[in-house]
């Protein structure tokens, strides 16, 4: 199997149909390694990272699209808020992707209420600045074969909590929410990189496909 034949990836020409007529001109990405893009290569799949894939497909429809990715590996939500929100707003985006909380949820000290507050601040500030905001429920990395067995139950519970609470924030605040946690491939060990913390190139291809389909549903709802 490769990206062209993978049933969970985009078919040829599908992205152009999904994004036809979109009017976004300035796309900014805030977050951690998921935003920055640290996936391992997989034979048959493009090495283009998830957020870069989204930008490329948006730009294919709207060639003048400006794109800024502020993502930095290892950041917790509070770090993203402190270091990226100001430059993101200064970019004057009309579309923003906010990814945060994954690094908070890895340790048992995860403070869900604090992460909610930090995500809320980023989302509402970007919305007030005129951007449509996307949020993410991540693939459940507790299924990675690199995660030691005794860590799985606690990590799985925390990742589920993060996903559920981010989805609740999205519903409350009106974001464009992409939920990958319950994707059929989320439990597939072959979706994850050898470091036990990230996805691989197939993961990014599947995530991009889901993201574009969610964007398409949003576009249809506002026309």
PDB file of C-alpha atoms in Angstrom:
ATOM      1  CA  UNK A   1       0.000   0.000   0.000  1.00  0.00           C
ATOM      2  CA  UNK A   2       1.082   3.584  -0.649  1.00  0.00           C
ATOM      3  CA  UNK A   3      -0.448   7.028  -0.339  1.00  0.00           C
ATOM      4  CA  UNK A   4      -2.149   6.795  -3.735  1.00  0.00           C
ATOM      5  CA  UNK A   5      -3.927   3.554  -2.809  1.00  0.00           C
ATOM      6  CA  UNK A   6      -4.470   4.145   0.915  1.00  0.00           C
ATOM      7  CA  UNK A   7      -8.251   4.357   1.487  1.00  0.00           C
ATOM      8  CA  UNK A   8      -7.751   6.798   4.353  1.00  0.00           C
ATOM      9  CA  UNK A   9      -5.766   9.296   2.273  1.00  0.00           C
ATOM     10  CA  UNK A  10      -6.867  11.794  -0.345  1.00  0.00           C
ATOM     11  CA  UNK A  11      -7.640  10.501  -3.808  1.00  0.00           C
ATOM     12  CA  UNK A  12      -6.230  12.345  -6.837  1.00  0.00           C
ATOM     13  CA  UNK A  13      -8.051  15.638  -7.289  1.00  0.00           C
ATOM     14  CA  UNK A  14     -10.033  15.287  -4.072  1.00  0.00           C
ATOM     15  CA  UNK A  15      -8.393  18.203  -2.267  1.00  0.00           C
ATOM     16  CA  UNK A  16      -9.231  20.637  -5.060  1.00  0.00           C
ATOM     17  CA  UNK A  17     -12.871  19.590  -4.855  1.00  0.00           C
ATOM     18  CA  UNK A  18     -12.939  19.812  -1.061  1.00  0.00           C
ATOM     19  CA  UNK A  19     -11.443  23.298  -0.928  1.00  0.00           C
ATOM     20  CA  UNK A  20     -12.995  24.755  -4.067  1.00  0.00           C
ATOM     21  CA  UNK A  21     -13.852  28.400  -3.615  1.00  0.00           C
ATOM     22  CA  UNK A  22     -12.187  28.879  -0.244  1.00  0.00           C
ATOM     23  CA  UNK A  23     -11.283  32.501   0.467  1.00  0.00           C
ATOM     24  CA  UNK A  24      -8.609  32.116   3.148  1.00  0.00           C
ATOM     25  CA  UNK A  25      -5.561  34.210   2.419  1.00  0.00           C
ATOM     26  CA  UNK A  26      -3.401  34.036   5.562  1.00  0.00           C
ATOM     27  CA  UNK A  27      -2.883  30.754   7.433  1.00  0.00           C
ATOM     28  CA  UNK A  28      -0.977  30.543  10.719  1.00  0.00           C
ATOM     29  CA  UNK A  29      -0.137  27.467  12.792  1.00  0.00           C
ATOM     30  CA  UNK A  30       0.597  27.506  16.527  1.00  0.00           C
ATOM     31  CA  UNK A  31       1.703  24.557  18.596  1.00  0.00           C
ATOM     32  CA  UNK A  32       4.224  21.906  19.491  1.00  0.00           C
ATOM     33  CA  UNK A  33       5.869  19.116  17.487  1.00  0.00           C
ATOM     34  CA  UNK A  34       2.530  18.108  15.963  1.00  0.00           C
ATOM     35  CA  UNK A  35       2.335  21.578  14.452  1.00  0.00           C
ATOM     36  CA  UNK A  36       6.024  21.789  13.575  1.00  0.00           C
ATOM     37  CA  UNK A  37       6.042  18.336  11.982  1.00  0.00           C
ATOM     38  CA  UNK A  38       8.422  15.597  13.113  1.00  0.00           C
ATOM     39  CA  UNK A  39       7.112  12.508  11.363  1.00  0.00           C
ATOM     40  CA  UNK A  40       9.294   9.570  10.356  1.00  0.00           C
ATOM     41  CA  UNK A  41       9.442   8.631   6.654  1.00  0.00           C
ATOM     42  CA  UNK A  42       7.315   5.743   5.379  1.00  0.00           C
ATOM     43  CA  UNK A  43       7.914   4.184   1.973  1.00  0.00           C
ATOM     44  CA  UNK A  44       5.228   5.219  -0.494  1.00  0.00           C
ATOM     45  CA  UNK A  45       4.150   8.324   1.427  1.00  0.00           C
ATOM     46  CA  UNK A  46       5.181  11.934   0.954  1.00  0.00           C
ATOM     47  CA  UNK A  47       7.501  13.374   3.593  1.00  0.00           C
ATOM     48  CA  UNK A  48       5.519  16.631   3.599  1.00  0.00           C
ATOM     49  CA  UNK A  49       4.375  17.320   7.146  1.00  0.00           C
ATOM     50  CA  UNK A  50       0.732  17.642   8.208  1.00  0.00           C
ATOM     51  CA  UNK A  51       0.459  21.437   8.545  1.00  0.00           C
ATOM     52  CA  UNK A  52       2.585  21.954   5.434  1.00  0.00           C
ATOM     53  CA  UNK A  53       0.240  19.633   3.533  1.00  0.00           C
ATOM     54  CA  UNK A  54      -2.755  21.715   4.576  1.00  0.00           C
ATOM     55  CA  UNK A  55      -1.029  24.913   3.495  1.00  0.00           C
ATOM     56  CA  UNK A  56      -0.013  23.396   0.166  1.00  0.00           C
ATOM     57  CA  UNK A  57      -3.565  22.289  -0.601  1.00  0.00           C
ATOM     58  CA  UNK A  58      -5.012  25.658   0.416  1.00  0.00           C
ATOM     59  CA  UNK A  59      -2.421  27.365  -1.767  1.00  0.00           C
ATOM     60  CA  UNK A  60      -3.208  25.111  -4.726  1.00  0.00           C
ATOM     61  CA  UNK A  61      -6.702  26.607  -4.745  1.00  0.00           C
ATOM     62  CA  UNK A  62      -5.628  30.116  -3.698  1.00  0.00           C
ATOM     63  CA  UNK A  63      -2.035  30.633  -4.956  1.00  0.00           C
ATOM     64  CA  UNK A  64      -1.600  33.872  -3.041  1.00  0.00           C
ATOM     65  CA  UNK A  65      -2.037  32.209   0.359  1.00  0.00           C
ATOM     66  CA  UNK A  66       0.498  33.394   2.968  1.00  0.00           C
ATOM     67  CA  UNK A  67       1.580  30.723   5.472  1.00  0.00           C
ATOM     68  CA  UNK A  68       3.385  30.963   8.803  1.00  0.00           C
ATOM     69  CA  UNK A  69       4.140  27.908  10.962  1.00  0.00           C
ATOM     70  CA  UNK A  70       5.250  28.840  14.475  1.00  0.00           C
ATOM     71  CA  UNK A  71       5.228  25.275  15.839  1.00  0.00           C
ATOM     72  CA  UNK A  72       8.157  24.206  18.026  1.00  0.00           C
ATOM     73  CA  UNK A  73       8.747  20.716  19.376  1.00  0.00           C
ATOM     74  CA  UNK A  74       8.504  20.105  23.100  1.00  0.00           C
ATOM     75  CA  UNK A  75       6.310  23.042  24.068  1.00  0.00           C
ATOM     76  CA  UNK A  76       3.485  22.791  26.547  1.00  0.00           C
ATOM     77  CA  UNK A  77       0.308  24.797  26.024  1.00  0.00           C
ATOM     78  CA  UNK A  78       1.521  27.592  28.284  1.00  0.00           C
ATOM     79  CA  UNK A  79       4.725  27.868  26.222  1.00  0.00           C
ATOM     80  CA  UNK A  80       2.772  28.076  22.982  1.00  0.00           C
ATOM     81  CA  UNK A  81       0.600  30.801  24.503  1.00  0.00           C
ATOM     82  CA  UNK A  82       3.587  32.770  25.785  1.00  0.00           C
ATOM     83  CA  UNK A  83       5.773  32.566  22.689  1.00  0.00           C
ATOM     84  CA  UNK A  84       3.481  32.180  19.685  1.00  0.00           C
ATOM     85  CA  UNK A  85       0.178  33.967  20.212  1.00  0.00           C
ATOM     86  CA  UNK A  86       1.553  37.484  19.783  1.00  0.00           C
ATOM     87  CA  UNK A  87       3.392  36.787  16.490  1.00  0.00           C
ATOM     88  CA  UNK A  88       0.401  34.789  15.272  1.00  0.00           C
ATOM     89  CA  UNK A  89      -1.942  37.742  15.777  1.00  0.00           C
ATOM     90  CA  UNK A  90       0.619  40.091  14.227  1.00  0.00           C
ATOM     91  CA  UNK A  91       0.506  37.930  11.088  1.00  0.00           C
ATOM     92  CA  UNK A  92      -3.176  38.986  10.643  1.00  0.00           C
ATOM     93  CA  UNK A  93      -4.452  35.488   9.848  1.00  0.00           C
ATOM     94  CA  UNK A  94      -7.893  34.657   8.575  1.00  0.00           C
ATOM     95  CA  UNK A  95      -7.306  30.949   9.316  1.00  0.00           C
ATOM     96  CA  UNK A  96      -5.422  29.653  12.362  1.00  0.00           C
ATOM     97  CA  UNK A  97      -4.605  26.155  13.572  1.00  0.00           C
ATOM     98  CA  UNK A  98      -4.020  25.766  17.318  1.00  0.00           C
ATOM     99  CA  UNK A  99      -2.404  22.534  18.522  1.00  0.00           C
ATOM    100  CA  UNK A 100      -1.591  22.186  22.204  1.00  0.00           C
ATOM    101  CA  UNK A 101      -1.789  20.034  25.287  1.00  0.00           C
ATOM    102  CA  UNK A 102      -0.078  16.876  24.070  1.00  0.00           C
ATOM    103  CA  UNK A 103       3.113  17.524  25.999  1.00  0.00           C
ATOM    104  CA  UNK A 104       1.039  18.518  29.023  1.00  0.00           C
ATOM    105  CA  UNK A 105      -0.840  15.211  28.902  1.00  0.00           C
ATOM    106  CA  UNK A 106       2.229  12.958  28.730  1.00  0.00           C
ATOM    107  CA  UNK A 107       3.148  13.216  32.440  1.00  0.00           C
ATOM    108  CA  UNK A 108       0.820  12.263  35.284  1.00  0.00           C
ATOM    109  CA  UNK A 109       0.960  15.900  36.449  1.00  0.00           C
ATOM    110  CA  UNK A 110      -1.338  16.927  33.557  1.00  0.00           C
ATOM    111  CA  UNK A 111      -3.487  19.884  34.650  1.00  0.00           C
ATOM    112  CA  UNK A 112      -6.515  19.712  32.361  1.00  0.00           C
ATOM    113  CA  UNK A 113      -8.133  22.880  33.689  1.00  0.00           C
ATOM    114  CA  UNK A 114      -4.995  24.901  33.073  1.00  0.00           C
ATOM    115  CA  UNK A 115      -4.639  23.589  29.524  1.00  0.00           C
ATOM    116  CA  UNK A 116      -8.287  24.452  28.876  1.00  0.00           C
ATOM    117  CA  UNK A 117      -7.678  28.020  30.002  1.00  0.00           C
ATOM    118  CA  UNK A 118      -4.558  28.367  27.873  1.00  0.00           C
ATOM    119  CA  UNK A 119      -6.223  26.953  24.766  1.00  0.00           C
ATOM    120  CA  UNK A 120      -9.252  29.181  25.362  1.00  0.00           C
ATOM    121  CA  UNK A 121      -7.068  32.281  25.509  1.00  0.00           C
ATOM    122  CA  UNK A 122      -5.360  31.398  22.237  1.00  0.00           C
ATOM    123  CA  UNK A 123      -8.589  30.512  20.458  1.00  0.00           C
ATOM    124  CA  UNK A 124     -10.595  33.543  21.529  1.00  0.00           C
ATOM    125  CA  UNK A 125      -7.738  35.975  20.906  1.00  0.00           C
ATOM    126  CA  UNK A 126      -7.314  34.682  17.359  1.00  0.00           C
ATOM    127  CA  UNK A 127     -11.068  34.758  16.769  1.00  0.00           C
ATOM    128  CA  UNK A 128     -11.247  38.329  18.039  1.00  0.00           C
ATOM    129  CA  UNK A 129      -8.468  39.166  15.569  1.00  0.00           C
ATOM    130  CA  UNK A 130     -10.652  37.907  12.713  1.00  0.00           C
ATOM    131  CA  UNK A 131      -9.444  34.342  12.195  1.00  0.00           C
ATOM    132  CA  UNK A 132     -11.376  31.141  11.737  1.00  0.00           C
ATOM    133  CA  UNK A 133      -9.707  28.796  14.232  1.00  0.00           C
ATOM    134  CA  UNK A 134      -9.067  25.079  13.848  1.00  0.00           C
ATOM    135  CA  UNK A 135      -8.472  22.787  16.826  1.00  0.00           C
ATOM    136  CA  UNK A 136      -7.324  19.179  17.025  1.00  0.00           C
ATOM    137  CA  UNK A 137      -8.102  15.986  18.876  1.00  0.00           C
ATOM    138  CA  UNK A 138      -4.875  14.058  18.358  1.00  0.00           C
ATOM    139  CA  UNK A 139      -4.258  10.440  17.410  1.00  0.00           C
ATOM    140  CA  UNK A 140      -3.863   8.431  20.628  1.00  0.00           C
ATOM    141  CA  UNK A 141      -0.116   7.898  20.845  1.00  0.00           C
ATOM    142  CA  UNK A 142      -0.564   5.485  23.757  1.00  0.00           C
ATOM    143  CA  UNK A 143      -0.986   2.832  21.050  1.00  0.00           C
ATOM    144  CA  UNK A 144       2.563   3.401  19.819  1.00  0.00           C
ATOM    145  CA  UNK A 145       4.662   0.229  20.181  1.00  0.00           C
ATOM    146  CA  UNK A 146       7.439   2.399  21.625  1.00  0.00           C
ATOM    147  CA  UNK A 147       5.348   3.245  24.709  1.00  0.00           C
ATOM    148  CA  UNK A 148       6.193   0.868  27.545  1.00  0.00           C
ATOM    149  CA  UNK A 149       3.273  -1.271  28.661  1.00  0.00           C
ATOM    150  CA  UNK A 150       2.948   0.019  32.211  1.00  0.00           C
ATOM    151  CA  UNK A 151       2.613   3.601  30.955  1.00  0.00           C
ATOM    152  CA  UNK A 152      -0.194   2.875  28.499  1.00  0.00           C
ATOM    153  CA  UNK A 153      -3.297   2.969  30.739  1.00  0.00           C
ATOM    154  CA  UNK A 154      -2.529   6.316  32.364  1.00  0.00           C
ATOM    155  CA  UNK A 155      -1.350   7.921  29.133  1.00  0.00           C
ATOM    156  CA  UNK A 156      -4.416   6.643  27.290  1.00  0.00           C
ATOM    157  CA  UNK A 157      -6.721   8.118  29.904  1.00  0.00           C
ATOM    158  CA  UNK A 158      -4.966  11.489  29.779  1.00  0.00           C
ATOM    159  CA  UNK A 159      -4.965  11.602  25.979  1.00  0.00           C
ATOM    160  CA  UNK A 160      -8.691  10.813  26.013  1.00  0.00           C
ATOM    161  CA  UNK A 161      -9.300  13.562  28.552  1.00  0.00           C
ATOM    162  CA  UNK A 162      -7.353  16.053  26.438  1.00  0.00           C
ATOM    163  CA  UNK A 163      -9.272  15.038  23.322  1.00  0.00           C
ATOM    164  CA  UNK A 164     -12.683  15.212  24.999  1.00  0.00           C
ATOM    165  CA  UNK A 165     -11.987  18.538  26.652  1.00  0.00           C
ATOM    166  CA  UNK A 166     -10.605  20.065  23.472  1.00  0.00           C
ATOM    167  CA  UNK A 167     -13.720  18.914  21.615  1.00  0.00           C
ATOM    168  CA  UNK A 168     -15.883  20.501  24.310  1.00  0.00           C
ATOM    169  CA  UNK A 169     -13.950  23.757  23.987  1.00  0.00           C
ATOM    170  CA  UNK A 170     -14.377  23.608  20.220  1.00  0.00           C
ATOM    171  CA  UNK A 171     -18.136  23.218  20.563  1.00  0.00           C
ATOM    172  CA  UNK A 172     -18.337  26.034  23.103  1.00  0.00           C
ATOM    173  CA  UNK A 173     -16.118  28.468  21.208  1.00  0.00           C
ATOM    174  CA  UNK A 174     -17.131  27.586  17.657  1.00  0.00           C
ATOM    175  CA  UNK A 175     -13.862  26.298  16.228  1.00  0.00           C
ATOM    176  CA  UNK A 176     -13.389  24.072  13.204  1.00  0.00           C
ATOM    177  CA  UNK A 177     -12.539  20.876  15.070  1.00  0.00           C
ATOM    178  CA  UNK A 178     -10.630  17.928  13.634  1.00  0.00           C
ATOM    179  CA  UNK A 179     -11.029  14.795  15.752  1.00  0.00           C
ATOM    180  CA  UNK A 180      -8.462  12.072  15.117  1.00  0.00           C
ATOM    181  CA  UNK A 181      -8.625  10.314  18.487  1.00  0.00           C
ATOM    182  CA  UNK A 182     -11.428   7.984  17.381  1.00  0.00           C
ATOM    183  CA  UNK A 183     -10.172   7.563  13.828  1.00  0.00           C
ATOM    184  CA  UNK A 184     -10.102   3.859  12.810  1.00  0.00           C
ATOM    185  CA  UNK A 185      -6.316   4.018  12.514  1.00  0.00           C
ATOM    186  CA  UNK A 186      -5.693   5.657  15.897  1.00  0.00           C
ATOM    187  CA  UNK A 187      -5.184   2.231  17.497  1.00  0.00           C
ATOM    188  CA  UNK A 188      -2.910   0.973  14.689  1.00  0.00           C
ATOM    189  CA  UNK A 189       0.688   0.698  15.993  1.00  0.00           C
ATOM    190  CA  UNK A 190       1.933   1.185  12.429  1.00  0.00           C
ATOM    191  CA  UNK A 191       0.808   4.813  12.486  1.00  0.00           C
ATOM    192  CA  UNK A 192       3.417   5.917  15.015  1.00  0.00           C
ATOM    193  CA  UNK A 193       7.116   6.736  14.940  1.00  0.00           C
ATOM    194  CA  UNK A 194       9.806   4.849  16.806  1.00  0.00           C
ATOM    195  CA  UNK A 195      10.174   7.574  19.453  1.00  0.00           C
ATOM    196  CA  UNK A 196       6.772   6.772  20.961  1.00  0.00           C
ATOM    197  CA  UNK A 197       5.624  10.389  20.870  1.00  0.00           C
ATOM    198  CA  UNK A 198       4.810  11.223  17.254  1.00  0.00           C
ATOM    199  CA  UNK A 199       3.163   9.907  14.131  1.00  0.00           C
ATOM    200  CA  UNK A 200       4.887   8.874  10.926  1.00  0.00           C
ATOM    201  CA  UNK A 201       4.403   9.953   7.317  1.00  0.00           C
ATOM    202  CA  UNK A 202       1.264   7.847   6.947  1.00  0.00           C
ATOM    203  CA  UNK A 203      -0.137   9.501  10.054  1.00  0.00           C
ATOM    204  CA  UNK A 204       0.422  12.936   8.544  1.00  0.00           C
ATOM    205  CA  UNK A 205      -1.156  11.921   5.240  1.00  0.00           C
ATOM    206  CA  UNK A 206      -4.246  10.561   6.997  1.00  0.00           C
ATOM    207  CA  UNK A 207      -4.467  13.589   9.297  1.00  0.00           C
ATOM    208  CA  UNK A 208      -4.257  15.944   6.318  1.00  0.00           C
ATOM    209  CA  UNK A 209      -7.067  14.104   4.560  1.00  0.00           C
ATOM    210  CA  UNK A 210      -9.300  14.325   7.622  1.00  0.00           C
ATOM    211  CA  UNK A 211      -8.459  17.995   8.102  1.00  0.00           C
ATOM    212  CA  UNK A 212      -9.363  18.918   4.535  1.00  0.00           C
ATOM    213  CA  UNK A 213     -12.643  17.024   4.780  1.00  0.00           C
ATOM    214  CA  UNK A 214     -13.518  18.917   7.958  1.00  0.00           C
ATOM    215  CA  UNK A 215     -12.621  22.200   6.265  1.00  0.00           C
ATOM    216  CA  UNK A 216     -14.873  21.231   3.362  1.00  0.00           C
ATOM    217  CA  UNK A 217     -17.806  20.634   5.713  1.00  0.00           C
ATOM    218  CA  UNK A 218     -17.172  24.016   7.296  1.00  0.00           C
ATOM    219  CA  UNK A 219     -17.116  25.711   3.902  1.00  0.00           C
ATOM    220  CA  UNK A 220     -20.388  24.041   2.957  1.00  0.00           C
ATOM    221  CA  UNK A 221     -21.998  25.183   6.211  1.00  0.00           C
ATOM    222  CA  UNK A 222     -21.183  28.862   5.684  1.00  0.00           C
ATOM    223  CA  UNK A 223     -22.114  29.159   2.022  1.00  0.00           C
TER     224      UNK A 223
END
